[in-house]
Amino acid sequence: MSEFFQQLSYPKHEHLADAPALDVRDLTVRYGDFLALDHITFQMRRQERVAVVGPNGAGKSTLFKAISGIIKPTSGEIRIFGQPPGGHICIAYVPQRSQIDWHFPVTVADVVMMGRSGKIGLFRWPSKRDWEIVYDALALVDMKALSKRQIGELSGGQQQRVFLARALAQEAELLLLDEPFTGLDAPSQEAILHILNIVRERGVTALVSTHDLDLAARSFDRMMLLNHRVIAYGPPEQVYVADNLIQAYGGHIHALSFETQTPRELILADSCCEGPDEHRWKK
């Protein structure tokens, strides 16, 4: 592995020294008359890992697109290391897999090289150094052996690892991953979490949306429970409680009590993903 990944130090871009990694204040996004995000306010510390959870259509993807600068908020303010989103190459946004054209004829190495475009500039060829960085990033996520494969030929877990390699090659300091675990088996999910551990050690902050509440509570520093507004934000043990879940999921929550002496049990049936998930909490 080259000195590039052995000696990564942050910040690499112009940041305000004491600014949080991400500072979102009173963010509101409307699509016509539809209120997608309603006065969202939260902060993330540097190197923190935060999971965004909530029902389908709650505004998770809209939040990520606003932070990355893809869409313009109706009102509010977003600061990344003290600066606005526009022009930042330190942000790596990976959308949901369903939004990516996997039939586009491009190799794994080419996808990762796309992360270098902000460093290389338009109409310039990658240097030997750029290719070294690309292959080091692929080695870090255990995908170097498949560097010449077409991206569409890979499994879902492999595709996610390639996009994480692209973020490494980009030298991203803020990762926005929209539903990276959807459709992946347990080993593939654990592989993604392992890579997130590696990039955290290199100074990277990660905001990740997921429908898997148990995984979010188990593997992230903080959770955001979102349904167009922030229902709760904080450590998992404070967010992942019945009252908050009832507020966020509404009709998806069902209360069961078979005996009067038995504590009421809550079941969340969320069918927005590839298969129904059940989560139970005792209240």
Tab-separated table of C-alpha atoms in Angstrom:
chain	number	residue	atom	x	y	z
A	1	MET	CA	0.000	0.000	0.000
A	2	SER	CA	1.410	3.419	-0.918
A	3	GLU	CA	2.309	6.225	1.457
A	4	PHE	CA	-0.855	8.018	0.350
A	5	PHE	CA	-3.115	5.758	2.420
A	6	GLN	CA	-0.571	5.177	5.180
A	7	GLN	CA	-0.104	8.887	5.845
A	8	LEU	CA	-3.528	10.391	5.234
A	9	SER	CA	-4.016	13.403	7.470
A	10	TYR	CA	-6.990	15.726	7.679
A	11	PRO	CA	-8.123	18.345	6.977
A	12	LYS	CA	-6.827	18.504	3.393
A	13	HIS	CA	-9.163	21.314	2.296
A	14	GLU	CA	-9.740	24.808	3.607
A	15	HIS	CA	-11.847	24.327	6.732
A	16	LEU	CA	-12.624	26.448	9.754
A	17	ALA	CA	-10.495	24.878	12.478
A	18	ASP	CA	-13.200	24.430	15.120
A	19	ALA	CA	-16.183	23.918	12.821
A	20	PRO	CA	-18.196	20.683	13.021
A	21	ALA	CA	-17.933	18.263	10.123
A	22	LEU	CA	-21.563	18.942	9.256
A	23	ASP	CA	-23.806	21.708	10.555
A	24	VAL	CA	-27.399	21.777	9.283
A	25	ARG	CA	-29.616	24.571	10.537
A	26	ASP	CA	-33.334	25.028	9.961
A	27	LEU	CA	-33.180	23.178	6.627
A	28	THR	CA	-36.474	23.139	4.713
A	29	VAL	CA	-37.026	21.605	1.278
A	30	ARG	CA	-40.255	21.824	-0.695
A	31	TYR	CA	-41.199	20.220	-4.003
A	32	GLY	CA	-44.048	22.488	-5.050
A	33	ASP	CA	-46.645	22.157	-2.312
A	34	PHE	CA	-45.026	19.036	-0.854
A	35	LEU	CA	-42.953	19.591	2.273
A	36	ALA	CA	-40.090	17.082	2.046
A	37	LEU	CA	-37.970	18.393	4.934
A	38	ASP	CA	-39.320	20.582	7.708
A	39	HIS	CA	-36.809	22.756	9.597
A	40	ILE	CA	-34.086	20.133	10.038
A	41	THR	CA	-31.328	21.048	12.496
A	42	PHE	CA	-28.422	18.847	13.603
A	43	GLN	CA	-24.637	18.683	13.813
A	44	MET	CA	-22.041	15.955	13.274
A	45	ARG	CA	-18.614	15.813	14.856
A	46	ARG	CA	-15.534	14.969	12.816
A	47	GLN	CA	-15.021	11.228	12.312
A	48	GLU	CA	-18.510	10.526	13.662
A	49	ARG	CA	-20.756	7.863	12.143
A	50	VAL	CA	-24.474	8.659	12.134
A	51	ALA	CA	-27.366	6.514	10.863
A	52	VAL	CA	-30.485	8.169	9.433
A	53	VAL	CA	-33.558	5.978	9.867
A	54	GLY	CA	-37.245	6.458	9.182
A	55	PRO	CA	-40.111	5.188	7.029
A	56	ASN	CA	-40.016	5.112	3.251
A	57	GLY	CA	-40.600	8.607	1.828
A	58	ALA	CA	-39.491	10.300	5.042
A	59	GLY	CA	-37.029	12.603	3.238
A	60	LYS	CA	-33.762	10.720	3.798
A	61	SER	CA	-32.630	10.912	0.156
A	62	THR	CA	-33.714	14.560	-0.046
A	63	LEU	CA	-31.572	15.329	2.988
A	64	PHE	CA	-28.527	13.727	1.373
A	65	LYS	CA	-29.068	15.547	-1.916
A	66	ALA	CA	-29.367	18.880	-0.129
A	67	ILE	CA	-26.152	18.303	1.838
A	68	SER	CA	-24.271	17.263	-1.292
A	69	GLY	CA	-25.508	20.317	-3.194
A	70	ILE	CA	-27.545	18.377	-5.772
A	71	ILE	CA	-30.731	20.184	-4.804
A	72	LYS	CA	-31.143	23.697	-3.444
A	73	PRO	CA	-32.943	24.031	-0.107
A	74	THR	CA	-36.023	26.195	0.136
A	75	SER	CA	-34.559	27.750	3.265
A	76	GLY	CA	-31.993	27.063	5.942
A	77	GLU	CA	-28.237	26.680	6.005
A	78	ILE	CA	-25.763	23.829	5.492
A	79	ARG	CA	-22.094	24.052	6.433
A	80	ILE	CA	-19.485	21.355	5.815
A	81	PHE	CA	-16.369	22.033	7.867
A	82	GLY	CA	-17.602	25.625	8.042
A	83	GLN	CA	-18.162	26.041	4.303
A	84	PRO	CA	-21.273	25.742	2.071
A	85	PRO	CA	-21.751	22.559	-0.009
A	86	GLY	CA	-21.084	24.032	-3.433
A	87	GLY	CA	-17.626	23.298	-4.813
A	88	HIS	CA	-16.566	20.890	-2.077
A	89	ILE	CA	-14.728	17.866	-3.424
A	90	CYS	CA	-14.442	16.507	0.106
A	91	ILE	CA	-18.054	15.240	-0.093
A	92	ALA	CA	-18.691	11.787	-1.537
A	93	TYR	CA	-22.369	11.017	-2.146
A	94	VAL	CA	-23.373	7.461	-3.053
A	95	PRO	CA	-27.068	7.245	-4.023
A	96	GLN	CA	-29.295	4.215	-3.711
A	97	ARG	CA	-28.287	1.389	-6.029
A	98	SER	CA	-31.637	1.643	-7.845
A	99	GLN	CA	-30.654	5.142	-9.037
A	100	ILE	CA	-27.417	4.013	-10.725
A	101	ASP	CA	-27.185	2.785	-14.317
A	102	TRP	CA	-25.332	-0.496	-13.841
A	103	HIS	CA	-25.409	-1.200	-17.605
A	104	PHE	CA	-23.093	1.725	-18.374
A	105	PRO	CA	-19.946	0.180	-19.957
A	106	VAL	CA	-17.319	1.150	-17.413
A	107	THR	CA	-14.793	-0.922	-15.462
A	108	VAL	CA	-14.322	-1.021	-11.704
A	109	ALA	CA	-11.043	0.920	-11.981
A	110	ASP	CA	-12.718	3.571	-14.166
A	111	VAL	CA	-15.473	4.079	-11.569
A	112	VAL	CA	-12.883	4.648	-8.848
A	113	MET	CA	-10.913	6.992	-11.109
A	114	MET	CA	-14.046	9.144	-11.395
A	115	GLY	CA	-13.370	10.077	-7.790
A	116	ARG	CA	-10.123	11.711	-8.913
A	117	SER	CA	-11.833	14.019	-11.444
A	118	GLY	CA	-11.964	16.935	-9.028
A	119	LYS	CA	-8.224	16.627	-8.444
A	120	ILE	CA	-7.244	16.050	-12.065
A	121	GLY	CA	-9.456	18.699	-13.652
A	122	LEU	CA	-11.372	18.656	-16.913
A	123	PHE	CA	-9.739	17.520	-20.167
A	124	ARG	CA	-6.642	16.153	-18.405
A	125	TRP	CA	-5.450	12.567	-18.380
A	126	PRO	CA	-4.870	10.749	-15.092
A	127	SER	CA	-1.250	10.569	-14.037
A	128	LYS	CA	0.647	7.520	-12.835
A	129	ARG	CA	0.137	8.862	-9.314
A	130	ASP	CA	-3.638	8.991	-9.845
A	131	TRP	CA	-3.699	5.342	-10.923
A	132	GLU	CA	-1.596	4.377	-7.907
A	133	ILE	CA	-4.170	6.023	-5.655
A	134	VAL	CA	-7.012	4.237	-7.454
A	135	TYR	CA	-5.427	0.798	-7.087
A	136	ASP	CA	-4.500	1.449	-3.465
A	137	ALA	CA	-8.120	2.355	-2.756
A	138	LEU	CA	-9.315	-0.824	-4.452
A	139	ALA	CA	-6.824	-2.870	-2.444
A	140	LEU	CA	-8.094	-1.301	0.759
A	141	VAL	CA	-11.648	-2.506	0.047
A	142	ASP	CA	-10.419	-5.883	-1.278
A	143	MET	CA	-11.516	-5.226	-4.873
A	144	LYS	CA	-8.199	-4.814	-6.709
A	145	ALA	CA	-8.440	-8.287	-8.278
A	146	LEU	CA	-11.681	-7.222	-10.004
A	147	SER	CA	-10.407	-3.861	-11.253
A	148	LYS	CA	-10.964	-4.741	-14.943
A	149	ARG	CA	-14.457	-6.159	-14.490
A	150	GLN	CA	-17.521	-4.263	-15.696
A	151	ILE	CA	-19.238	-2.616	-12.740
A	152	GLY	CA	-22.593	-4.184	-13.679
A	153	GLU	CA	-21.155	-7.690	-13.361
A	154	LEU	CA	-20.500	-7.333	-9.641
A	155	SER	CA	-22.711	-8.309	-6.739
A	156	GLY	CA	-24.463	-5.614	-4.725
A	157	GLY	CA	-21.915	-5.802	-1.909
A	158	GLN	CA	-19.016	-5.580	-4.349
A	159	GLN	CA	-20.572	-2.571	-6.041
A	160	GLN	CA	-20.881	-0.780	-2.709
A	161	ARG	CA	-17.226	-1.496	-1.950
A	162	VAL	CA	-16.229	-0.016	-5.316
A	163	PHE	CA	-18.079	3.196	-4.509
A	164	LEU	CA	-16.368	3.352	-1.132
A	165	ALA	CA	-13.052	2.970	-2.971
A	166	ARG	CA	-14.067	5.867	-5.203
A	167	ALA	CA	-14.673	7.979	-2.084
A	168	LEU	CA	-11.205	7.071	-0.805
A	169	ALA	CA	-9.612	7.990	-4.132
A	170	GLN	CA	-11.526	11.258	-4.031
A	171	GLU	CA	-9.996	11.932	-0.604
A	172	ALA	CA	-13.500	12.505	0.711
A	173	GLU	CA	-13.871	13.706	4.275
A	174	LEU	CA	-17.672	13.458	4.416
A	175	LEU	CA	-19.377	10.297	3.167
A	176	LEU	CA	-23.101	10.324	2.367
A	177	LEU	CA	-24.308	6.750	1.795
A	178	ASP	CA	-27.972	6.332	0.888
A	179	GLU	CA	-29.209	2.817	1.744
A	180	PRO	CA	-25.873	1.017	1.210
A	181	PHE	CA	-27.044	-2.117	3.059
A	182	THR	CA	-30.292	-2.701	1.162
A	183	GLY	CA	-30.380	-6.113	-0.509
A	184	LEU	CA	-27.041	-7.235	0.960
A	185	ASP	CA	-26.521	-10.399	2.967
A	186	ALA	CA	-25.036	-10.265	6.470
A	187	PRO	CA	-21.382	-10.858	5.415
A	188	SER	CA	-21.613	-8.085	2.804
A	189	GLN	CA	-23.100	-5.707	5.361
A	190	GLU	CA	-20.298	-6.494	7.796
A	191	ALA	CA	-17.738	-5.866	5.040
A	192	ILE	CA	-19.200	-2.394	4.452
A	193	LEU	CA	-19.135	-1.654	8.192
A	194	HIS	CA	-15.501	-2.789	8.339
A	195	ILE	CA	-14.586	-0.360	5.557
A	196	LEU	CA	-16.435	2.417	7.391
A	197	ASN	CA	-14.241	1.638	10.413
A	198	ILE	CA	-11.150	1.982	8.237
A	199	VAL	CA	-12.171	5.321	6.744
A	200	ARG	CA	-13.115	6.640	10.201
A	201	GLU	CA	-9.514	5.983	11.280
A	202	ARG	CA	-8.470	8.157	8.333
A	203	GLY	CA	-10.560	11.087	9.533
A	204	VAL	CA	-13.717	10.491	7.484
A	205	THR	CA	-17.184	11.410	8.780
A	206	ALA	CA	-20.078	9.232	7.580
A	207	LEU	CA	-23.821	9.890	7.337
A	208	VAL	CA	-25.621	6.685	6.324
A	209	SER	CA	-29.315	6.016	5.749
A	210	THR	CA	-30.739	2.579	6.422
A	211	HIS	CA	-34.011	0.775	7.061
A	212	ASP	CA	-32.283	-1.666	9.414
A	213	LEU	CA	-32.925	-0.185	12.837
A	214	ASP	CA	-31.068	-2.915	14.699
A	215	LEU	CA	-27.939	-2.423	12.585
A	216	ALA	CA	-28.165	1.353	13.072
A	217	ALA	CA	-28.424	1.014	16.848
A	218	ARG	CA	-25.624	-1.531	17.020
A	219	SER	CA	-23.055	0.001	14.670
A	220	PHE	CA	-23.397	3.798	14.739
A	221	ASP	CA	-22.422	6.528	17.194
A	222	ARG	CA	-25.737	8.336	16.860
A	223	MET	CA	-29.081	7.834	15.160
A	224	MET	CA	-31.424	10.321	13.535
A	225	LEU	CA	-35.065	9.306	13.437
A	226	LEU	CA	-36.520	11.251	10.514
A	227	ASN	CA	-40.005	11.668	9.115
A	228	HIS	CA	-39.864	14.988	7.243
A	229	ARG	CA	-38.748	16.469	10.571
A	230	VAL	CA	-36.274	15.230	13.138
A	231	ILE	CA	-38.207	13.068	15.601
A	232	ALA	CA	-35.117	12.255	17.656
A	233	TYR	CA	-31.353	12.622	17.324
A	234	GLY	CA	-28.736	11.280	19.685
A	235	PRO	CA	-27.184	8.089	21.045
A	236	PRO	CA	-29.020	4.914	19.950
A	237	GLU	CA	-30.199	4.133	23.474
A	238	GLN	CA	-32.030	7.476	23.561
A	239	VAL	CA	-33.435	7.389	20.018
A	240	TYR	CA	-34.305	3.705	19.631
A	241	VAL	CA	-37.261	3.731	22.048
A	242	ALA	CA	-40.942	2.967	21.585
A	243	ASP	CA	-42.336	6.490	21.930
A	244	ASN	CA	-40.014	7.865	19.231
A	245	LEU	CA	-40.766	4.960	16.901
A	246	ILE	CA	-44.517	5.465	17.248
A	247	GLN	CA	-44.087	9.135	16.279
A	248	ALA	CA	-41.920	8.299	13.267
A	249	TYR	CA	-43.611	5.218	11.844
A	250	GLY	CA	-47.257	5.803	12.749
A	251	GLY	CA	-49.412	3.185	11.026
A	252	HIS	CA	-46.448	0.845	10.527
A	253	ILE	CA	-46.384	0.260	14.300
A	254	HIS	CA	-48.704	-2.338	15.748
A	255	ALA	CA	-49.284	-2.936	19.465
A	256	LEU	CA	-49.950	-6.487	20.634
A	257	SER	CA	-50.999	-7.644	24.078
A	258	PHE	CA	-52.207	-11.207	24.497
A	259	GLU	CA	-52.577	-11.092	28.298
A	260	THR	CA	-53.262	-8.178	30.584
A	261	GLN	CA	-50.219	-9.117	32.662
A	262	THR	CA	-47.934	-9.177	29.619
A	263	PRO	CA	-46.075	-5.939	28.765
A	264	ARG	CA	-47.297	-4.403	25.545
A	265	GLU	CA	-45.105	-5.367	22.607
A	266	LEU	CA	-44.553	-3.158	19.562
A	267	ILE	CA	-43.994	-4.595	16.093
A	268	LEU	CA	-42.751	-2.500	13.191
A	269	ALA	CA	-43.653	-3.947	9.801
A	270	ASP	CA	-41.749	-2.015	7.158
A	271	SER	CA	-42.318	-3.312	3.621
A	272	CYS	CA	-40.568	-0.494	1.788
A	273	CYS	CA	-37.464	-2.561	1.159
A	274	GLU	CA	-37.007	-5.797	-0.747
A	275	GLY	CA	-38.730	-7.809	1.953
A	276	PRO	CA	-40.699	-7.115	5.120
A	277	ASP	CA	-38.666	-6.514	8.247
A	278	GLU	CA	-39.954	-7.049	11.742
A	279	HIS	CA	-38.556	-5.343	14.801
A	280	ARG	CA	-39.976	-5.767	18.308
A	281	TRP	CA	-39.714	-3.562	21.349
A	282	LYS	CA	-41.274	-3.997	24.761
A	283	LYS	CA	-42.778	-0.925	26.280
